[in-house]
Every structure is written in C-alpha cells, then in structure tokens.
C-alpha cells in the first residue's frame, strides 16, 4: 500500500520537474552510478559493476538522444557524450577504476555548468 503511494509521489515529482531540474537529476544519477560501479569494483562484485556501468551508458545515451541539434552547443555536447560512452565501454571491458576517477570529475563539472546555467536562466 505504501509502496504504491510512494511510486505515485515519484511520478508526480518527475512530471512536475522543469527541464533543468530533470537534466540535473540525470547528471546526479550518472555520478551515483559511477560511484556504485567503483564500490562494486572494489568489492569484486562484477555483476553489480556491470549493471552500474550499463545504467551509466543508458543515461548518457538518453542525454545524447534528447539533444536539440538546432543549437550549436549541442554538437559539442554530443562529442562529450560520445567520449563518455567510449570511456564507459573502456571501463566495462577493462574494469579499470582509473577510468572512473577520470570520468567522474568531467561529469560533475558538466553538471555544475548546467546548474549555473539553470540558475542564470531562472533569474
């Protein structure tokens, strides 16, 4: 019973988010999944590692798919997302935690840039 109410609350929250809030949520989730991948790799839990990396790839694919190519910056973002996907594939194949350490700051920096742009746009 409570689970159903919580699911309804989550859906309502998502449905009332602005595009900027949704974008920040996706970046936060990407960082969370990369952190989970790191923890799973440290614990040698390869099943959880693979799921976390795959979910990270899914998020980046979604971000890429939703780009509005009418804006010039979208081309730069597409190149960045392609790089993220390349690095995630490299991570999945080699299980090298150094890739996560290189990737997380880049994702966080991009998230922070969108956060600032969102603040500026709403002022």
XYZ file of C-alpha atoms in Angstrom:
123
model
C 0.000 0.000 0.000
C 2.710 2.488 0.979
C 4.831 1.444 -1.986
C 2.055 2.425 -4.393
C 1.746 5.851 -2.752
C 5.495 6.362 -2.973
C 5.507 5.417 -6.656
C 2.713 7.912 -7.310
C 4.683 10.591 -5.440
C 7.799 9.856 -7.505
C 5.860 10.024 -10.769
C 4.226 13.309 -9.752
C 7.624 14.751 -8.788
C 9.141 13.765 -12.124
C 6.164 15.047 -14.087
C 6.340 18.484 -12.442
C 10.111 18.991 -12.849
C 11.472 21.630 -15.162
C 13.801 20.550 -17.959
C 16.736 21.958 -15.997
C 15.798 20.018 -12.867
C 15.436 16.823 -14.888
C 18.818 17.355 -16.504
C 20.484 17.871 -13.123
C 18.762 14.761 -11.784
C 20.153 12.728 -14.674
C 23.671 14.002 -14.065
C 23.354 13.274 -10.339
C 22.179 9.757 -11.161
C 25.106 9.289 -13.542
C 27.549 10.292 -10.811
C 25.781 7.974 -8.369
C 26.022 5.057 -10.805
C 29.717 5.704 -11.372
C 30.243 5.711 -7.609
C 28.347 2.424 -7.332
C 30.481 0.970 -10.101
C 33.609 1.988 -8.198
C 32.352 0.409 -4.977
C 31.306 -2.773 -6.771
C 34.679 -2.988 -8.476
C 36.461 -2.538 -5.152
C 34.327 -5.373 -3.716
C 34.860 -7.501 -6.827
C 31.092 -7.610 -7.292
C 31.235 -7.740 -11.070
C 27.511 -8.255 -11.583
C 26.697 -5.016 -9.741
C 29.608 -3.309 -11.510
C 28.281 -4.287 -14.939
C 24.755 -3.147 -14.050
C 26.025 0.221 -12.809
C 28.158 0.798 -15.893
C 25.319 -0.252 -18.199
C 22.932 2.111 -16.421
C 25.519 4.879 -16.801
C 25.683 4.180 -20.523
C 21.873 4.238 -20.734
C 21.798 7.673 -19.089
C 24.426 9.066 -21.466
C 22.571 7.605 -24.464
C 19.395 9.297 -23.240
C 21.171 12.621 -22.747
C 22.564 12.365 -26.276
C 19.232 11.358 -27.776
C 17.444 14.353 -26.243
C 19.862 16.989 -27.564
C 18.260 19.739 -29.602
C 20.599 19.991 -32.580
C 19.230 23.420 -33.510
C 21.705 24.847 -31.001
C 25.407 24.936 -31.738
C 26.337 23.806 -28.226
C 24.519 20.533 -28.847
C 27.263 19.480 -31.236
C 29.861 19.991 -28.518
C 27.727 18.123 -26.014
C 27.310 15.261 -28.471
C 31.092 14.993 -28.767
C 31.353 14.969 -24.969
C 28.699 12.260 -24.674
C 30.489 10.177 -27.317
C 33.653 10.486 -25.245
C 31.742 9.428 -22.109
C 30.366 6.393 -23.929
C 33.819 5.475 -25.196
C 35.229 5.728 -21.669
C 32.342 3.721 -20.218
C 32.911 0.976 -22.790
C 36.595 1.018 -21.929
C 35.679 0.809 -18.245
C 33.352 -2.115 -18.798
C 35.886 -4.025 -20.858
C 38.917 -3.419 -18.664
C 37.393 -2.970 -15.206
C 39.953 -0.257 -14.532
C 38.941 2.046 -11.691
C 41.235 4.788 -13.031
C 38.679 5.364 -15.788
C 36.027 6.151 -13.174
C 38.392 8.563 -11.445
C 38.944 10.363 -14.761
C 35.288 10.376 -15.775
C 33.521 11.445 -12.567
C 35.098 14.918 -12.371
C 34.183 15.589 -16.002
C 30.572 14.611 -15.402
C 30.463 16.674 -12.195
C 31.921 19.689 -13.987
C 29.317 19.442 -16.741
C 26.547 19.041 -14.154
C 27.789 22.118 -12.290
C 27.863 24.111 -15.525
C 24.235 23.178 -16.215
C 23.321 24.046 -12.625
C 24.800 27.530 -13.048
C 23.119 27.975 -16.419
C 19.807 26.904 -14.909
C 20.173 29.469 -12.102
C 21.012 32.189 -14.607
C 18.094 31.284 -16.843
C 15.599 31.371 -13.974
C 16.684 34.806 -12.730
